[in-house]
Short mmCIF file of C-alpha atoms in Angstrom, two decimals:
data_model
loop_
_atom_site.label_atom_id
_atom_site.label_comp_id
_atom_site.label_asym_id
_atom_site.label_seq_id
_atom_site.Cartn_x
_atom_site.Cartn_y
_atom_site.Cartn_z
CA UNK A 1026 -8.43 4.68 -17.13
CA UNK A 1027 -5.84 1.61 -16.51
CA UNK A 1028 -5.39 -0.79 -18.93
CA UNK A 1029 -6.10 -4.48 -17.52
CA UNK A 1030 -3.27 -5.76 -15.05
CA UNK A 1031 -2.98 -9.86 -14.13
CA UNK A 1032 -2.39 -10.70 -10.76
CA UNK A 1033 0.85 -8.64 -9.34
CA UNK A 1034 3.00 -8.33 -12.29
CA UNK A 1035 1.13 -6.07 -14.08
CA UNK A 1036 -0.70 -5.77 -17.41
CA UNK A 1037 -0.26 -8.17 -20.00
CA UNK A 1038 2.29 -7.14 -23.03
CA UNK A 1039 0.06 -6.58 -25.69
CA UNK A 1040 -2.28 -4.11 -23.47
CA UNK A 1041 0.93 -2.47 -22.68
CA UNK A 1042 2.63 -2.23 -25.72
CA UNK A 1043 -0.76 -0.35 -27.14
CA UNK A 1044 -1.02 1.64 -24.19
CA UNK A 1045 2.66 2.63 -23.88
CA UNK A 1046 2.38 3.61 -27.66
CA UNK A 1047 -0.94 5.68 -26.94
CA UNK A 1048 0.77 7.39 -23.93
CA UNK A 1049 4.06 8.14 -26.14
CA UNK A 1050 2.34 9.78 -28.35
CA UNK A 1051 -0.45 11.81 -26.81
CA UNK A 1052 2.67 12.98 -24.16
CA UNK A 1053 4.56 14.02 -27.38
CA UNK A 1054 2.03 15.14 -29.52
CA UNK A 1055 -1.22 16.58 -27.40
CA UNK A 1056 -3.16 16.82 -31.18
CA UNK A 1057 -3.06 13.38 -31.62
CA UNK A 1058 -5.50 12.40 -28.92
CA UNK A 1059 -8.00 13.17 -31.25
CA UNK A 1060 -7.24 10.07 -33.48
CA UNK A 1061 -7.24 7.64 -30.00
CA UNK A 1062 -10.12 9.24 -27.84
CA UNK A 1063 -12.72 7.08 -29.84
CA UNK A 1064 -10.75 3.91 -29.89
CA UNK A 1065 -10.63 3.95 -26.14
CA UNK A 1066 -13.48 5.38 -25.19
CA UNK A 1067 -15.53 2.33 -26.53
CA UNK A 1068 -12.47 -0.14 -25.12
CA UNK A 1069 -13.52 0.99 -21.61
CA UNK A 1070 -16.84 1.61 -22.35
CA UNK A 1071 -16.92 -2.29 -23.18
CA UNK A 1072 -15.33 -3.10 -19.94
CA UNK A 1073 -16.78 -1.14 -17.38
CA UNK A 1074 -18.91 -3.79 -15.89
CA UNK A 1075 -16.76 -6.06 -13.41
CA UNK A 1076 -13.98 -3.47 -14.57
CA UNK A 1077 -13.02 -3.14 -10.14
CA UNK A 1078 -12.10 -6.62 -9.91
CA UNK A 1079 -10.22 -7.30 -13.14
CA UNK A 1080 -8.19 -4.23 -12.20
CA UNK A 1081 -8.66 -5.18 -8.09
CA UNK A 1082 -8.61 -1.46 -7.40
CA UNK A 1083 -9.07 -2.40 -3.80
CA UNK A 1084 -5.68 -3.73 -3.54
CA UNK A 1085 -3.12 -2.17 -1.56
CA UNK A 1086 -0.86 -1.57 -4.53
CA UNK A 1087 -3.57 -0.11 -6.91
CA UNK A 1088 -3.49 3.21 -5.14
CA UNK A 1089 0.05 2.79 -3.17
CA UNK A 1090 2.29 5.17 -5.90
CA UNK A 1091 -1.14 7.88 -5.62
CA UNK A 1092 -1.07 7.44 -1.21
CA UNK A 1093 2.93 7.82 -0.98
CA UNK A 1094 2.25 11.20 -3.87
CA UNK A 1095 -0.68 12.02 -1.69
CA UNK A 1096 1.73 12.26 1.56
CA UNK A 1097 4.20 14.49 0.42
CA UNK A 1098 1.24 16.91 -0.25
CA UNK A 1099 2.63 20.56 2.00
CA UNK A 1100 -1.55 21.42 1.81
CA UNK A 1101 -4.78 20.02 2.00
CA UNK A 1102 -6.85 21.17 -1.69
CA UNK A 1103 -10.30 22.56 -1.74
CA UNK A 1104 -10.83 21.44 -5.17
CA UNK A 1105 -9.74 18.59 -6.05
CA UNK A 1106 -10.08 17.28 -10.64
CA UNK A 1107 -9.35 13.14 -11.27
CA UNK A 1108 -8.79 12.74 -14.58
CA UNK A 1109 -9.87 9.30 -16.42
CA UNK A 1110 -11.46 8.56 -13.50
CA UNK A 1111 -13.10 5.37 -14.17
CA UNK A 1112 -14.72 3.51 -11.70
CA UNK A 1113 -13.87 6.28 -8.89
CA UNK A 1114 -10.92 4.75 -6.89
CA UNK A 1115 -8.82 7.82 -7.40
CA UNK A 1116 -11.54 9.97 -6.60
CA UNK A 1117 -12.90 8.22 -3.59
CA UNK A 1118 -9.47 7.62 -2.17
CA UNK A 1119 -9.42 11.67 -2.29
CA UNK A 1120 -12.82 12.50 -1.21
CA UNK A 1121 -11.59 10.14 1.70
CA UNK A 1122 -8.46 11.63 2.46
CA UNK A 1123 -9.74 15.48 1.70
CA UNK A 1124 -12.87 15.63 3.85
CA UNK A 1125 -13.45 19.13 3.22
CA UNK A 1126 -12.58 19.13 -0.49
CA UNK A 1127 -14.93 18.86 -3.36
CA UNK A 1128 -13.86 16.20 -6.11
CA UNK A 1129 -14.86 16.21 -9.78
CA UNK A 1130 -13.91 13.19 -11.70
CA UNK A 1131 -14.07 12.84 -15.22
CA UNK A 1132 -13.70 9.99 -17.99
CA UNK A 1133 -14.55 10.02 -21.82
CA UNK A 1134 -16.22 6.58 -21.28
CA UNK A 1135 -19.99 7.17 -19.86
CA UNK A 1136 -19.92 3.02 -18.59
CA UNK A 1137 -17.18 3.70 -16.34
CA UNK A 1138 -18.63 7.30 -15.09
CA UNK A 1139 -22.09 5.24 -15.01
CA UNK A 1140 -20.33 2.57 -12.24
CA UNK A 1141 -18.40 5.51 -10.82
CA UNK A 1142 -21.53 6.88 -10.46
CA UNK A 1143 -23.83 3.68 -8.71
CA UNK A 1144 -20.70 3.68 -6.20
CA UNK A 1145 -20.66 6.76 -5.33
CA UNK A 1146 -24.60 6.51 -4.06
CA UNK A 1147 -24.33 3.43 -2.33
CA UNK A 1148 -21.95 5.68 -0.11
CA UNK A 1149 -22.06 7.84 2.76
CA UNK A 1150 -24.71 10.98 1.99
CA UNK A 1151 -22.15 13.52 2.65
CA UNK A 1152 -19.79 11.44 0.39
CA UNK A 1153 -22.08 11.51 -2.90
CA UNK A 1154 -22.58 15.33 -2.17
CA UNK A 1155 -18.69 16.21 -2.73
CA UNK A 1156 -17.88 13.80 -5.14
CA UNK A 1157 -19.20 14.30 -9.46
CA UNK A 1158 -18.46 12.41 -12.06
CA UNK A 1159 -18.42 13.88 -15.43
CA UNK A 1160 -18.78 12.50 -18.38
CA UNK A 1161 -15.82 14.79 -20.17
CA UNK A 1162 -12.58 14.30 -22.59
CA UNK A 1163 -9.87 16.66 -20.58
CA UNK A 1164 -9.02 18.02 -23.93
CA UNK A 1165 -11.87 20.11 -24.10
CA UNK A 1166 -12.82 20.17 -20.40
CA UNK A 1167 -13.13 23.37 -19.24
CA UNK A 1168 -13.60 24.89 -15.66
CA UNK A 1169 -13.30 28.81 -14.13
CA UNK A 1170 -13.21 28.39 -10.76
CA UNK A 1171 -9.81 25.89 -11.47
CA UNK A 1172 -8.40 23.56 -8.96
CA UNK A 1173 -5.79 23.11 -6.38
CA UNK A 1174 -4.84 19.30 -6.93
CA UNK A 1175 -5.07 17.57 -10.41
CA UNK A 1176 -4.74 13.43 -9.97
CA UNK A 1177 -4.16 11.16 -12.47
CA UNK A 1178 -3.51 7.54 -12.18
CA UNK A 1179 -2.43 5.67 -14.83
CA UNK A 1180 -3.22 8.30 -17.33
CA UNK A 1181 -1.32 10.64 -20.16
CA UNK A 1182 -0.38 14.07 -18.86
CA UNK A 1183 -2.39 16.58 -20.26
CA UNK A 1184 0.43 18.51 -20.00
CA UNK A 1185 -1.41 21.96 -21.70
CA UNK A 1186 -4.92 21.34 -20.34
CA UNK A 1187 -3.71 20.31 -16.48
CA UNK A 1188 -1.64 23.57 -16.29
CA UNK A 1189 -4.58 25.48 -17.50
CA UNK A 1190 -6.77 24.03 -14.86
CA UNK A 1191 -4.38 24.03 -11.94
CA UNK A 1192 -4.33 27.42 -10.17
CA UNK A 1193 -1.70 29.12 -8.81
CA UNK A 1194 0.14 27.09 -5.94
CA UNK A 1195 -1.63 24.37 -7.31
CA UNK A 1196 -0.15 20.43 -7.50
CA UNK A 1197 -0.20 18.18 -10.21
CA UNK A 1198 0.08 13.82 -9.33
CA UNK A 1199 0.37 11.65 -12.12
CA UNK A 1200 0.77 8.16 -10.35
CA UNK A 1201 0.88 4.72 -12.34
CA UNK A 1202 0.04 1.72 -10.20
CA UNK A 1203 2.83 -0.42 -11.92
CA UNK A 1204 5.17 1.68 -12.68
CA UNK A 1205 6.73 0.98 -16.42
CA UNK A 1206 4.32 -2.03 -16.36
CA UNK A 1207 1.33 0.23 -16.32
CA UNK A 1208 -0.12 0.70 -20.32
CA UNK A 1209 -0.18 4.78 -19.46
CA UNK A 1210 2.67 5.31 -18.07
CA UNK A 1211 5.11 7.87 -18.73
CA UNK A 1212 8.86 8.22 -17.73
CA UNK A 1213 9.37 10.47 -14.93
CA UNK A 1214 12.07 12.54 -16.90
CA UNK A 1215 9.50 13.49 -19.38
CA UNK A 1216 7.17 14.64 -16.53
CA UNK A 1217 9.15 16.63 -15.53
CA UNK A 1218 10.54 18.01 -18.80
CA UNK A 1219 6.94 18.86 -19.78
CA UNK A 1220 5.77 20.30 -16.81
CA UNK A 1221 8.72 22.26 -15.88
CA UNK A 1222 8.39 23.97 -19.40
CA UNK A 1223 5.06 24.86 -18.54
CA UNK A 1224 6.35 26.79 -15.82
CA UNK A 1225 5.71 23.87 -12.78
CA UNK A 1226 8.33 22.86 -10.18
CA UNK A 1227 8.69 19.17 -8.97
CA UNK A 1228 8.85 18.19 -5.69
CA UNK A 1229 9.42 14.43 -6.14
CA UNK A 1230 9.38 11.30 -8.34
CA UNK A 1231 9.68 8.07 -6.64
CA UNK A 1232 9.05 4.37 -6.94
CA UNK A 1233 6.62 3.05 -4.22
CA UNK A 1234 6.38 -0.58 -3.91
CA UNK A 1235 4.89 -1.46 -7.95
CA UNK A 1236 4.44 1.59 -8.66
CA UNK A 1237 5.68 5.19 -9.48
CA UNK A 1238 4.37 8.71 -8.49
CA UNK A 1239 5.61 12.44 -9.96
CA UNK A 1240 4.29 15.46 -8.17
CA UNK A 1241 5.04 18.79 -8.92
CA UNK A 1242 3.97 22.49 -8.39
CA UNK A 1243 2.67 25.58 -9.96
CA UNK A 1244 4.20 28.88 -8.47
#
């Protein structure tokens, strides 16, 4: 789930004032997603349709910060969660990457999954067989079999719900396509404060062209 960016300098400054505040305080305060999962649910929801080329998620530097995370990667996952997927870039760009991996993406907006979804079937057959979508909020998500990467691109942290997900020797990405430009985006320092408390050890956070990646790992 990105928030609308114009052509390369990012989103506009209302969208990222809002989103920045969003991010702040679901980072912060994991309880308060509660009060912001409708609001933005129905704000994607509403702009689903068209959503890949207002965002151009086919651009080089949509996905840049998540490739240059994505490379520093020791081991290749067998399962593989995108959270806020959206329209599936993130998860494709995976599925791609990770032939042998299964994907799951989720989103709290059904539109987006539903576009996600009409990609993902105008793909390769073996494609569409390792990649779901899901509608799902990842406060409540649950899954017992866990996974061995957890992406997210341009979204909160999760910081709670990804480390009880992520299994042992497990890596956590959160990437943001434009860096402080990007509405969800939070400072690498907090990252890392939050997942290291959790019990997680970074491996790097780095700037990449526009954008900025974090990727750390559970022991």
């Amino acid at each position: 789930m990105t928030a609308e960016p114009g052509a390369r300098s990012g989103p506009g400054p209302l969208i990222r004032a809002l989103g920045r505040a969003v991010n702040a305080a679901v980072a912060r305060f994991p309880w308060s997603w509660r009060l912001f999962r409708g609001p933005v649910r129905r704000f994607f929801d509403s702009v689903a349709v068209g959503w890949d080329e207002r965002v151009r998620s086919d651009s080089a530097e949509y996905l840049m910060a998540l490739q240059a995370a994505l490379d520093r990667l020791p081991a290749r996952p067998a399962r593989i969660l995108d959270i806020g997927t959206g329209t599936g870039a993130a998860a494709f760009e995976l599925a791609d990457r990770y032939p042998d991996a299964e994907v799951v993406g989720i989103d709290v907006s059904a539109e987006m999954v539903a576009q996600a979804g009409a990609k993902a079937g105008a793909r390769a057959a073996d494609l569409s067989s390792r990649v779901r979508f899901l509608v799902a909020d990842i406060a409540s998500f649950e899954e017992e079999e866990g996974f061995d990467l957890i992406a997210m691109l341009n979204m909160p942290p999760f910081f709670d719900r990804v480390v009880a997900l992520l299994r042992p020797g497990g890596f956590v990405v959160n990437a943001s396509s434009y860096g402080a430009r990007t509405p969800f985006f939070t400072p690498p320092g907090l990252l890392e404060r939050g997942f290291e408390r959790r019990g997680l050890r970074t491996i790097a956070a780095e700037q990449v062209g526009l954008g900025t990646y974090y990727l750390a790992k559970r022991g």
